Short mmCIF file of N, CA and C in Angstrom, two decimals:
data_model
loop_
_atom_site.label_atom_id
_atom_site.label_comp_id
_atom_site.label_asym_id
_atom_site.label_seq_id
_atom_site.Cartn_x
_atom_site.Cartn_y
_atom_site.Cartn_z
N MET A 1 -21.96 22.32 229.86
CA MET A 1 -23.32 21.82 229.44
C MET A 1 -23.34 20.26 230.18
N THR A 2 -24.51 20.35 230.80
CA THR A 2 -24.69 18.89 231.35
C THR A 2 -25.33 18.20 230.70
N CYS A 3 -25.44 16.63 230.71
CA CYS A 3 -26.40 15.79 230.01
C CYS A 3 -27.51 15.47 230.65
N SER A 4 -27.56 16.06 231.89
CA SER A 4 -28.81 15.40 232.88
C SER A 4 -29.59 16.95 232.81
N SER A 5 -30.92 16.46 232.94
CA SER A 5 -31.98 17.44 232.97
C SER A 5 -33.03 17.15 234.43
N THR A 6 -33.05 18.14 234.90
CA THR A 6 -34.28 18.22 235.82
C THR A 6 -35.62 18.30 235.44
N ARG A 7 -35.77 18.68 234.30
CA ARG A 7 -37.60 18.43 233.70
C ARG A 7 -37.99 17.51 233.68
N ARG A 8 -39.27 17.32 233.99
CA ARG A 8 -40.11 16.38 233.96
C ARG A 8 -40.66 15.90 232.66
N PRO A 9 -40.69 14.83 232.33
CA PRO A 9 -41.34 14.47 231.06
C PRO A 9 -42.63 14.93 230.99
N ALA A 10 -43.21 15.23 229.76
CA ALA A 10 -44.51 15.48 229.56
C ALA A 10 -45.66 14.19 230.29
N ALA A 11 -47.15 14.76 230.65
CA ALA A 11 -47.75 13.70 231.19
C ALA A 11 -47.99 12.71 230.23
N GLY A 12 -47.94 12.71 228.97
CA GLY A 12 -48.15 11.70 227.92
C GLY A 12 -46.98 10.80 228.26
N THR A 13 -45.84 11.70 228.04
CA THR A 13 -44.36 10.67 228.29
C THR A 13 -44.69 9.67 229.53
N ARG A 14 -44.82 10.49 230.53
CA ARG A 14 -44.93 9.68 231.96
C ARG A 14 -46.26 8.47 231.63
N LEU A 15 -47.17 8.60 231.23
CA LEU A 15 -48.01 7.67 230.83
C LEU A 15 -47.80 6.58 230.28
N LYS A 16 -47.25 7.16 229.06
CA LYS A 16 -46.62 5.94 228.19
C LYS A 16 -45.69 5.14 228.88
N ARG A 17 -44.72 5.78 229.65
CA ARG A 17 -43.70 4.89 230.55
C ARG A 17 -44.19 3.95 231.61
N LEU A 18 -45.36 4.64 232.08
CA LEU A 18 -46.04 3.66 233.05
C LEU A 18 -46.88 2.45 232.97
N LEU A 19 -47.61 3.04 231.62
CA LEU A 19 -47.99 1.74 230.83
C LEU A 19 -47.26 0.70 230.50
N ALA A 20 -45.72 1.07 229.85
CA ALA A 20 -44.90 0.00 229.40
C ALA A 20 -44.48 -0.80 230.71
N VAL A 21 -44.20 -0.09 231.92
CA VAL A 21 -43.66 -0.80 233.12
C VAL A 21 -45.05 -2.08 233.47
N VAL A 22 -46.28 -1.30 233.64
CA VAL A 22 -47.35 -2.19 233.98
C VAL A 22 -47.62 -3.33 233.18
N LEU A 23 -47.70 -2.88 231.81
CA LEU A 23 -47.62 -3.98 230.73
C LEU A 23 -46.42 -4.84 230.78
N MET A 24 -45.29 -4.35 231.38
CA MET A 24 -44.13 -5.50 231.02
C MET A 24 -44.26 -6.51 232.40
N ALA A 25 -44.89 -6.04 233.39
CA ALA A 25 -45.19 -6.89 234.75
C ALA A 25 -46.12 -7.74 234.68
N VAL A 26 -47.11 -7.17 233.97
CA VAL A 26 -48.05 -8.21 233.53
C VAL A 26 -47.95 -9.55 232.77
N THR A 27 -47.54 -8.83 231.55
CA THR A 27 -46.56 -9.96 230.50
C THR A 27 -45.84 -10.97 230.95
N LEU A 28 -45.02 -10.14 231.90
CA LEU A 28 -43.74 -11.29 232.40
C LEU A 28 -43.95 -11.84 233.46
N GLY A 29 -45.08 -11.56 234.48
CA GLY A 29 -45.42 -12.36 235.48
C GLY A 29 -46.87 -12.89 235.93
N ALA A 30 -47.75 -12.21 234.79
CA ALA A 30 -49.04 -12.89 234.95
C ALA A 30 -49.46 -14.49 234.78
N CYS A 31 -48.51 -14.86 233.82
CA CYS A 31 -48.88 -16.45 233.63
C CYS A 31 -48.18 -17.24 234.77
N MET A 32 -47.21 -16.67 235.45
CA MET A 32 -46.47 -17.55 236.47
C MET A 32 -47.43 -17.69 237.83
N SER A 33 -47.34 -19.03 238.15
CA SER A 33 -47.96 -19.64 239.52
C SER A 33 -47.64 -18.83 240.62
N SER A 34 -48.33 -18.36 241.55
CA SER A 34 -47.93 -17.79 242.50
C SER A 34 -47.20 -18.81 243.93
N PRO A 35 -46.45 -18.17 244.52
CA PRO A 35 -45.21 -18.74 245.44
C PRO A 35 -46.37 -20.18 246.05
N GLY A 36 -45.64 -21.08 246.02
CA GLY A 36 -46.26 -22.34 246.45
C GLY A 36 -46.86 -23.21 245.80
N THR A 37 -47.27 -22.75 244.80
CA THR A 37 -48.34 -23.47 243.78
C THR A 37 -47.58 -24.20 242.57
N GLY A 38 -47.97 -25.34 241.89
CA GLY A 38 -47.18 -25.82 241.02
C GLY A 38 -47.56 -25.10 239.45
N LYS A 39 -46.57 -25.26 238.67
CA LYS A 39 -46.63 -24.58 237.29
C LYS A 39 -47.94 -25.10 236.65
N ASN A 40 -48.24 -26.25 237.03
CA ASN A 40 -49.33 -26.63 236.24
C ASN A 40 -50.78 -26.47 236.85
N ASP A 41 -51.26 -25.80 237.71
CA ASP A 41 -52.23 -25.42 238.56
C ASP A 41 -53.27 -25.02 237.62
N PRO A 42 -54.55 -25.25 237.87
CA PRO A 42 -55.39 -24.50 236.73
C PRO A 42 -55.75 -23.06 237.18
N LEU A 43 -55.53 -22.37 235.87
CA LEU A 43 -55.82 -20.85 235.72
C LEU A 43 -57.14 -20.69 236.27
N PRO A 44 -57.68 -19.61 236.86
CA PRO A 44 -58.89 -19.22 237.13
C PRO A 44 -59.71 -19.23 235.98
N VAL A 45 -60.72 -19.34 235.73
CA VAL A 45 -61.67 -19.38 234.34
C VAL A 45 -62.79 -18.11 234.47
N LYS A 46 -62.52 -17.30 233.77
CA LYS A 46 -63.66 -16.22 233.55
C LYS A 46 -63.65 -15.95 232.21
N SER A 47 -65.02 -15.56 231.89
CA SER A 47 -65.19 -14.84 230.33
C SER A 47 -64.77 -13.55 230.38
N ARG A 48 -64.55 -13.32 229.08
CA ARG A 48 -63.78 -11.81 228.78
C ARG A 48 -64.72 -10.80 229.48
N GLN A 49 -66.10 -11.08 228.98
CA GLN A 49 -67.11 -10.28 229.58
C GLN A 49 -67.30 -9.92 230.96
N GLU A 50 -67.11 -10.94 231.36
CA GLU A 50 -67.03 -11.02 233.23
C GLU A 50 -65.94 -10.41 233.77
N THR A 51 -64.77 -10.64 233.33
CA THR A 51 -63.53 -9.72 233.40
C THR A 51 -63.72 -8.45 233.29
N LEU A 52 -64.12 -7.74 232.22
CA LEU A 52 -64.56 -6.72 232.00
C LEU A 52 -65.58 -5.85 232.72
N ASP A 53 -66.58 -6.35 233.30
CA ASP A 53 -67.82 -5.92 234.06
C ASP A 53 -67.04 -6.22 235.59
N TRP A 54 -66.30 -6.89 235.77
CA TRP A 54 -65.60 -6.83 237.19
C TRP A 54 -64.46 -5.84 237.23
N ALA A 55 -63.82 -5.36 236.21
CA ALA A 55 -62.90 -4.42 236.29
C ALA A 55 -63.91 -2.83 236.34
N ARG A 56 -64.71 -2.94 235.60
CA ARG A 56 -65.41 -1.93 235.86
C ARG A 56 -66.39 -1.78 237.18
N GLN A 57 -66.55 -2.58 237.74
CA GLN A 57 -67.09 -2.52 239.00
C GLN A 57 -66.02 -2.10 240.03
N LEU A 58 -64.93 -2.50 239.81
CA LEU A 58 -63.66 -2.37 241.07
C LEU A 58 -63.38 -0.62 240.83
N MET A 59 -63.20 -0.29 239.21
CA MET A 59 -62.81 1.16 239.26
C MET A 59 -63.56 2.14 239.56
N GLY A 60 -65.12 1.74 239.62
CA GLY A 60 -66.39 2.45 240.21
C GLY A 60 -66.25 2.18 241.42
N HIS A 61 -65.96 1.49 242.25
CA HIS A 61 -65.57 0.98 243.69
C HIS A 61 -64.53 1.92 244.16
N LEU A 62 -63.79 2.10 243.24
CA LEU A 62 -62.36 3.04 243.90
C LEU A 62 -62.71 4.63 243.92
N ALA A 63 -63.18 4.62 242.52
CA ALA A 63 -63.84 6.08 242.45
C ALA A 63 -64.39 6.87 243.42
N GLN A 64 -65.81 5.85 243.73
CA GLN A 64 -66.54 6.30 245.01
C GLN A 64 -66.12 6.53 246.12
N LYS A 65 -65.13 5.36 246.65
CA LYS A 65 -64.56 5.56 247.91
C LYS A 65 -63.43 7.07 248.01
N ALA A 66 -63.03 7.35 246.93
CA ALA A 66 -62.19 8.46 246.81
C ALA A 66 -63.06 9.75 246.57
N ASP A 67 -64.31 9.71 246.38
CA ASP A 67 -64.90 10.75 245.94
C ASP A 67 -64.58 11.72 244.71
N ILE A 68 -64.20 10.80 243.63
CA ILE A 68 -64.06 11.59 242.58
C ILE A 68 -65.08 10.47 241.61
N ARG A 69 -65.39 11.36 240.11
CA ARG A 69 -66.37 10.57 239.13
C ARG A 69 -65.29 10.37 237.98
N ILE A 70 -65.50 8.96 237.63
CA ILE A 70 -65.05 8.29 236.30
C ILE A 70 -65.64 9.78 235.24
N ASN A 71 -64.98 10.01 234.18
CA ASN A 71 -65.34 11.09 233.53
C ASN A 71 -65.74 10.30 232.03
N GLY A 72 -66.17 10.89 230.94
CA GLY A 72 -66.80 10.59 229.82
C GLY A 72 -65.99 9.97 228.91
N GLU A 73 -64.66 10.01 229.08
CA GLU A 73 -63.72 9.31 227.87
C GLU A 73 -63.94 8.14 227.87
N PRO A 74 -63.76 7.58 226.78
CA PRO A 74 -63.80 6.01 226.55
C PRO A 74 -63.13 5.39 227.30
N GLU A 75 -63.72 4.13 227.99
CA GLU A 75 -62.79 3.31 228.83
C GLU A 75 -61.52 2.78 227.81
N GLU A 76 -60.43 2.23 228.30
CA GLU A 76 -59.66 1.90 227.47
C GLU A 76 -59.27 0.33 227.97
N ALA A 77 -59.72 -0.70 227.15
CA ALA A 77 -59.64 -2.24 227.89
C ALA A 77 -58.96 -2.81 226.55
N GLY A 78 -58.16 -3.24 227.30
CA GLY A 78 -57.06 -4.31 226.11
C GLY A 78 -56.80 -5.71 226.78
N PHE A 79 -57.55 -6.72 226.01
CA PHE A 79 -57.15 -8.09 226.14
C PHE A 79 -55.89 -8.37 225.32
N SER A 80 -55.09 -9.19 226.24
CA SER A 80 -53.82 -9.68 225.53
C SER A 80 -53.88 -11.41 226.08
N PRO A 81 -53.13 -11.86 224.71
CA PRO A 81 -52.81 -13.37 225.22
C PRO A 81 -51.65 -13.43 226.14
N CYS A 82 -51.74 -14.29 227.09
CA CYS A 82 -50.95 -14.86 228.25
C CYS A 82 -49.56 -15.34 227.41
N VAL A 83 -48.10 -14.86 227.66
CA VAL A 83 -46.98 -14.86 227.23
C VAL A 83 -45.99 -15.71 228.56
N GLY A 84 -45.53 -16.40 228.32
CA GLY A 84 -44.85 -17.18 229.38
C GLY A 84 -43.55 -16.44 229.49
N ARG A 85 -42.54 -16.84 230.25
CA ARG A 85 -41.41 -16.07 230.92
C ARG A 85 -40.49 -16.34 229.62
N ASN A 86 -40.31 -17.57 229.07
CA ASN A 86 -39.81 -17.92 227.98
C ASN A 86 -40.24 -17.58 226.49
N GLY A 87 -41.53 -16.69 226.44
CA GLY A 87 -42.24 -16.36 225.47
C GLY A 87 -43.29 -17.65 224.68
N GLU A 88 -43.46 -18.61 225.66
CA GLU A 88 -44.43 -19.47 225.34
C GLU A 88 -45.71 -19.31 225.51
N SER A 89 -46.27 -19.72 224.61
CA SER A 89 -47.92 -19.43 224.99
C SER A 89 -48.77 -20.76 224.72
N ALA A 90 -50.10 -21.04 225.54
CA ALA A 90 -50.88 -21.91 225.13
C ALA A 90 -51.90 -21.80 224.18
N PRO A 91 -52.15 -22.76 223.47
CA PRO A 91 -53.48 -22.69 222.63
C PRO A 91 -54.89 -22.76 223.08
N ASP A 92 -54.85 -22.28 224.55
CA ASP A 92 -56.37 -22.13 224.91
C ASP A 92 -57.06 -21.09 225.44
N ASP A 93 -56.45 -19.84 224.69
CA ASP A 93 -56.92 -18.97 224.63
C ASP A 93 -57.05 -17.94 225.91
N ARG A 94 -55.95 -18.30 226.74
CA ARG A 94 -56.04 -17.53 228.11
C ARG A 94 -55.32 -16.05 227.93
N TYR A 95 -55.73 -15.34 228.70
CA TYR A 95 -55.75 -13.81 228.30
C TYR A 95 -55.43 -13.10 229.65
N THR A 96 -55.02 -11.88 229.79
CA THR A 96 -54.95 -10.84 230.71
C THR A 96 -55.71 -9.69 230.44
N LEU A 97 -56.41 -8.94 231.20
CA LEU A 97 -56.99 -7.64 230.95
C LEU A 97 -56.08 -6.46 231.42
N LEU A 98 -55.81 -5.65 230.58
CA LEU A 98 -55.43 -4.13 231.22
C LEU A 98 -56.65 -3.04 231.00
N TYR A 99 -57.11 -2.41 231.82
CA TYR A 99 -58.29 -1.80 231.92
C TYR A 99 -57.95 -0.02 232.51
N PHE A 100 -58.34 0.72 232.06
CA PHE A 100 -58.17 2.18 232.02
C PHE A 100 -59.64 3.10 232.22
N VAL A 101 -59.74 3.72 233.21
CA VAL A 101 -60.38 4.70 233.11
C VAL A 101 -59.97 6.03 233.61
N HIS A 102 -60.60 7.29 233.58
CA HIS A 102 -60.16 8.55 233.51
C HIS A 102 -61.01 9.27 234.41
N SER A 103 -60.52 10.34 235.15
CA SER A 103 -61.12 10.93 236.07
C SER A 103 -60.89 12.40 236.13
N ASP A 104 -61.52 13.51 236.13
CA ASP A 104 -61.31 14.58 236.32
C ASP A 104 -61.14 15.19 237.93
N VAL A 105 -59.74 15.63 238.10
CA VAL A 105 -59.73 15.84 239.95
C VAL A 105 -58.70 16.90 239.88
N PRO A 106 -59.20 18.01 240.26
CA PRO A 106 -58.33 19.12 240.77
C PRO A 106 -56.96 18.62 241.33
N GLY A 107 -55.72 19.38 240.64
CA GLY A 107 -54.61 18.77 241.21
C GLY A 107 -54.08 18.73 242.52
N ALA A 108 -54.77 19.56 243.45
CA ALA A 108 -54.67 19.89 244.92
C ALA A 108 -55.21 18.49 245.39
N ARG A 109 -56.09 17.96 244.83
CA ARG A 109 -56.57 16.68 245.29
C ARG A 109 -55.98 15.50 244.96
N HIS A 110 -54.98 15.57 244.17
CA HIS A 110 -54.41 14.43 243.87
C HIS A 110 -53.40 13.49 244.53
N ASN A 111 -53.02 13.96 245.76
CA ASN A 111 -52.26 13.36 247.22
C ASN A 111 -53.52 12.66 247.94
N ASP A 112 -54.56 13.50 247.90
CA ASP A 112 -55.83 13.01 248.59
C ASP A 112 -56.62 11.83 248.58
N VAL A 113 -56.46 11.83 246.90
CA VAL A 113 -57.16 10.51 246.34
C VAL A 113 -56.13 9.28 246.19
N VAL A 114 -54.93 9.23 246.11
CA VAL A 114 -54.00 8.33 246.37
C VAL A 114 -53.84 7.87 247.67
N ARG A 115 -54.03 8.95 248.60
CA ARG A 115 -53.94 8.56 249.93
C ARG A 115 -55.45 7.58 250.13
N THR A 116 -56.40 8.09 249.95
CA THR A 116 -57.61 7.33 250.21
C THR A 116 -57.51 5.82 249.65
N VAL A 117 -57.25 5.82 248.29
CA VAL A 117 -57.32 4.58 247.62
C VAL A 117 -56.18 3.91 248.25
N ARG A 118 -55.11 4.29 248.77
CA ARG A 118 -54.14 3.28 249.28
C ARG A 118 -54.67 2.59 250.66
N ASP A 119 -55.19 3.48 251.10
CA ASP A 119 -55.73 3.00 252.91
C ASP A 119 -56.81 2.21 252.44
N LEU A 120 -57.61 2.30 251.45
CA LEU A 120 -59.06 1.15 250.98
C LEU A 120 -58.29 -0.19 250.92
N LEU A 121 -57.46 -0.17 249.73
CA LEU A 121 -56.82 -1.08 249.22
C LEU A 121 -56.30 -1.87 250.12
N LYS A 122 -55.38 -1.11 250.93
CA LYS A 122 -54.50 -1.89 252.18
C LYS A 122 -55.74 -2.80 253.22
N ASN A 123 -56.76 -1.98 253.54
CA ASN A 123 -57.79 -2.59 254.44
C ASN A 123 -58.49 -3.92 253.71
N GLU A 124 -58.53 -3.82 252.09
CA GLU A 124 -59.02 -5.14 251.67
C GLU A 124 -57.97 -6.05 251.42
N GLY A 125 -56.87 -6.06 251.98
CA GLY A 125 -56.06 -7.08 251.96
C GLY A 125 -54.83 -6.76 251.08
N MET A 126 -55.01 -5.81 249.98
CA MET A 126 -54.11 -5.83 249.38
C MET A 126 -52.42 -5.35 249.51
N VAL A 127 -51.72 -5.59 249.00
CA VAL A 127 -50.10 -5.13 249.26
C VAL A 127 -49.96 -3.96 248.19
N ILE A 128 -49.41 -3.01 249.26
CA ILE A 128 -49.24 -1.82 248.30
C ILE A 128 -47.49 -2.01 247.77
N SER A 129 -47.55 -1.78 246.51
CA SER A 129 -46.17 -2.16 245.66
C SER A 129 -45.48 -0.85 245.67
N SER A 130 -46.23 0.29 245.22
CA SER A 130 -46.07 1.76 245.23
C SER A 130 -46.61 2.77 245.65
N TYR A 131 -45.91 3.90 246.35
CA TYR A 131 -46.70 4.95 246.83
C TYR A 131 -45.96 6.24 246.47
N HIS A 132 -46.44 7.26 245.99
CA HIS A 132 -46.04 8.32 245.90
C HIS A 132 -46.58 9.86 245.79
N GLU A 133 -46.24 10.60 246.58
CA GLU A 133 -47.03 12.05 246.40
C GLU A 133 -46.23 13.05 246.10
N THR A 134 -46.80 14.12 245.50
CA THR A 134 -46.06 15.27 245.07
C THR A 134 -46.56 16.53 245.53
N SER A 135 -45.62 17.50 245.76
CA SER A 135 -46.48 19.12 245.68
C SER A 135 -46.10 19.68 244.38
N THR A 136 -45.63 18.99 243.84
CA THR A 136 -45.23 19.65 242.28
C THR A 136 -46.66 20.23 241.57
N THR A 137 -46.28 20.58 240.34
CA THR A 137 -47.43 21.17 239.32
C THR A 137 -46.26 20.75 238.02
N PRO A 138 -47.07 20.01 237.26
CA PRO A 138 -48.46 19.35 237.54
C PRO A 138 -48.27 18.17 238.53
N PRO A 139 -49.30 17.55 238.85
CA PRO A 139 -49.22 16.68 240.21
C PRO A 139 -48.72 15.10 239.60
N ASN A 140 -48.09 14.59 240.54
CA ASN A 140 -47.31 13.27 239.77
C ASN A 140 -47.37 12.16 241.10
N SER A 141 -49.01 11.90 241.63
CA SER A 141 -48.97 11.22 242.68
C SER A 141 -49.46 9.78 241.98
N THR A 142 -49.22 8.66 242.59
CA THR A 142 -49.54 7.35 242.32
C THR A 142 -49.76 6.36 243.52
N VAL A 143 -50.52 5.11 243.36
CA VAL A 143 -50.39 4.23 244.07
C VAL A 143 -50.70 2.85 243.61
N THR A 144 -50.05 2.08 243.83
CA THR A 144 -50.38 0.73 243.10
C THR A 144 -50.54 -0.35 243.84
N ALA A 145 -51.26 -1.38 243.85
CA ALA A 145 -51.42 -2.57 244.98
C ALA A 145 -51.49 -3.70 244.30
N ARG A 146 -51.16 -4.59 244.98
CA ARG A 146 -51.45 -6.20 244.28
C ARG A 146 -52.29 -7.03 245.07
N HIS A 147 -53.10 -7.74 244.86
CA HIS A 147 -54.15 -8.77 245.43
C HIS A 147 -53.18 -10.23 245.56
N PRO A 148 -52.44 -10.38 246.82
CA PRO A 148 -51.92 -11.56 247.10
C PRO A 148 -52.31 -12.90 246.56
N GLU A 149 -53.36 -13.35 246.76
CA GLU A 149 -54.27 -14.19 246.10
C GLU A 149 -54.43 -14.70 244.46
N SER A 150 -54.98 -13.44 244.31
CA SER A 150 -55.76 -13.51 242.77
C SER A 150 -54.85 -12.64 242.18
N ARG A 151 -53.90 -12.20 242.50
CA ARG A 151 -52.75 -11.46 241.97
C ARG A 151 -53.14 -10.06 240.67
N TYR A 152 -54.13 -9.65 241.10
CA TYR A 152 -54.55 -8.66 240.00
C TYR A 152 -53.77 -7.17 240.51
N VAL A 153 -53.86 -6.32 239.86
CA VAL A 153 -53.03 -5.09 240.38
C VAL A 153 -53.98 -4.06 239.77
N ALA A 154 -54.00 -2.97 241.07
CA ALA A 154 -54.88 -2.17 240.69
C ALA A 154 -53.97 -0.62 241.11
N THR A 155 -53.97 0.53 240.24
CA THR A 155 -53.35 1.44 240.22
C THR A 155 -54.08 3.10 239.66
N VAL A 156 -53.78 3.76 240.79
CA VAL A 156 -54.25 4.95 240.71
C VAL A 156 -53.30 5.99 240.26
N PHE A 157 -53.21 6.99 239.07
CA PHE A 157 -51.91 7.97 239.20
C PHE A 157 -52.68 9.18 238.32
N SER A 158 -51.71 9.90 238.42
CA SER A 158 -51.85 11.56 238.04
C SER A 158 -51.63 11.24 236.54
N THR A 159 -52.17 11.89 235.68
CA THR A 159 -51.71 11.99 234.39
C THR A 159 -51.66 13.27 233.59
N GLY A 160 -52.13 14.51 234.45
CA GLY A 160 -51.86 15.66 234.15
C GLY A 160 -52.61 16.89 235.63
N ASP A 161 -52.42 17.84 235.00
CA ASP A 161 -53.04 18.90 236.23
C ASP A 161 -53.98 18.61 236.93
N THR A 162 -55.13 18.38 235.77
CA THR A 162 -56.31 17.68 236.47
C THR A 162 -57.05 16.56 235.99
N ARG A 163 -56.02 15.68 235.85
CA ARG A 163 -56.80 14.31 235.56
C ARG A 163 -55.74 13.09 236.37
N MET A 164 -56.60 11.91 236.40
CA MET A 164 -55.80 11.03 236.95
C MET A 164 -56.68 9.96 236.37
N ALA A 165 -55.68 8.76 236.21
CA ALA A 165 -56.00 7.27 235.72
C ALA A 165 -56.53 6.18 236.66
N LEU A 166 -57.14 5.51 236.63
CA LEU A 166 -57.64 4.41 237.38
C LEU A 166 -57.44 3.07 236.58
N SER A 167 -56.59 2.13 236.71
CA SER A 167 -56.56 1.14 236.11
C SER A 167 -56.43 -0.47 236.61
N VAL A 168 -56.64 -1.51 236.31
CA VAL A 168 -56.55 -2.78 236.96
C VAL A 168 -55.86 -3.95 235.74
N THR A 169 -55.06 -4.63 236.28
CA THR A 169 -54.47 -5.18 235.04
C THR A 169 -54.88 -6.73 236.34
N THR A 170 -55.01 -7.82 235.14
CA THR A 170 -55.50 -9.09 235.81
C THR A 170 -53.98 -9.94 235.42
N PRO A 171 -54.12 -11.41 236.37
CA PRO A 171 -53.29 -12.15 236.09
C PRO A 171 -54.09 -13.04 234.84
N CYS A 172 -53.16 -14.22 234.25
CA CYS A 172 -53.76 -14.87 233.35
C CYS A 172 -55.44 -15.38 233.49
N LEU A 173 -56.13 -15.32 232.77
CA LEU A 173 -57.59 -15.88 232.88
C LEU A 173 -57.95 -17.03 232.00
N LEU A 174 -58.80 -18.17 231.90
CA LEU A 174 -59.07 -19.19 231.00
C LEU A 174 -60.50 -18.79 230.84
N PRO A 175 -60.91 -18.56 229.50
CA PRO A 175 -62.16 -18.17 229.39
C PRO A 175 -62.75 -19.84 229.48
N PRO A 176 -64.27 -19.59 229.73
CA PRO A 176 -65.12 -21.03 230.37
C PRO A 176 -64.80 -21.96 228.99
N SER A 177 -64.71 -21.46 227.46
CA SER A 177 -64.69 -22.41 226.44
C SER A 177 -63.64 -23.05 226.33
N ALA A 178 -62.34 -22.85 226.95
CA ALA A 178 -61.38 -23.56 227.19
C ALA A 178 -61.09 -24.64 227.54
N SER A 179 -60.44 -25.64 227.47
CA SER A 179 -60.02 -26.75 228.62
C SER A 179 -59.24 -26.51 229.42
N PRO A 180 -59.56 -26.81 230.48
CA PRO A 180 -59.05 -26.49 231.85
C PRO A 180 -57.84 -27.38 231.89
N THR A 181 -57.33 -27.82 231.09
CA THR A 181 -56.30 -28.90 231.18
C THR A 181 -54.88 -28.00 231.49
N ALA A 182 -54.16 -28.85 232.20
CA ALA A 182 -53.07 -28.27 232.27
C ALA A 182 -51.96 -28.28 231.14
N THR A 183 -51.16 -27.19 230.91
CA THR A 183 -50.55 -27.29 230.03
C THR A 183 -48.72 -27.45 230.34
N PRO A 184 -47.78 -28.04 229.88
CA PRO A 184 -46.69 -28.13 230.22
C PRO A 184 -45.80 -26.83 230.01
#
């Protein structure tokens, strides 16, 4: 008997693992300054509603360009407080958004969808950080890209035989009502 297995985890397990990785990356990296800037540089200011509207527009744009439709499942929008590398937080209500929608896509099209999204995001100046196609059933295709200046992350991935998820995570943002003063 061997301890290893070639069996793939269930789609729900794969989704939970991917969400954990994305959430960890956003939580650990979203509040850090981009290279070449100071740690006390002001954060972008945007209301939660503006951020949610922007995420909806972005996911709609990706779906339209990939020739898929966002299905009627409820969107998943999670606002979280920003936490620094050492667990620190600021009292100014800074936040990140993790936003998900789903699409019903035949398994045979998953690779085409991630290819189209990869090319679109690359042409729009984003850096592709992961890309994977499969010929297996159920499909397990994914593309993840990060915007170099604003640091948001967009991902499209298989979640089942005929389902794909589209998501975006933002870096730390500051609501308009918060003071834009620098924090230590």
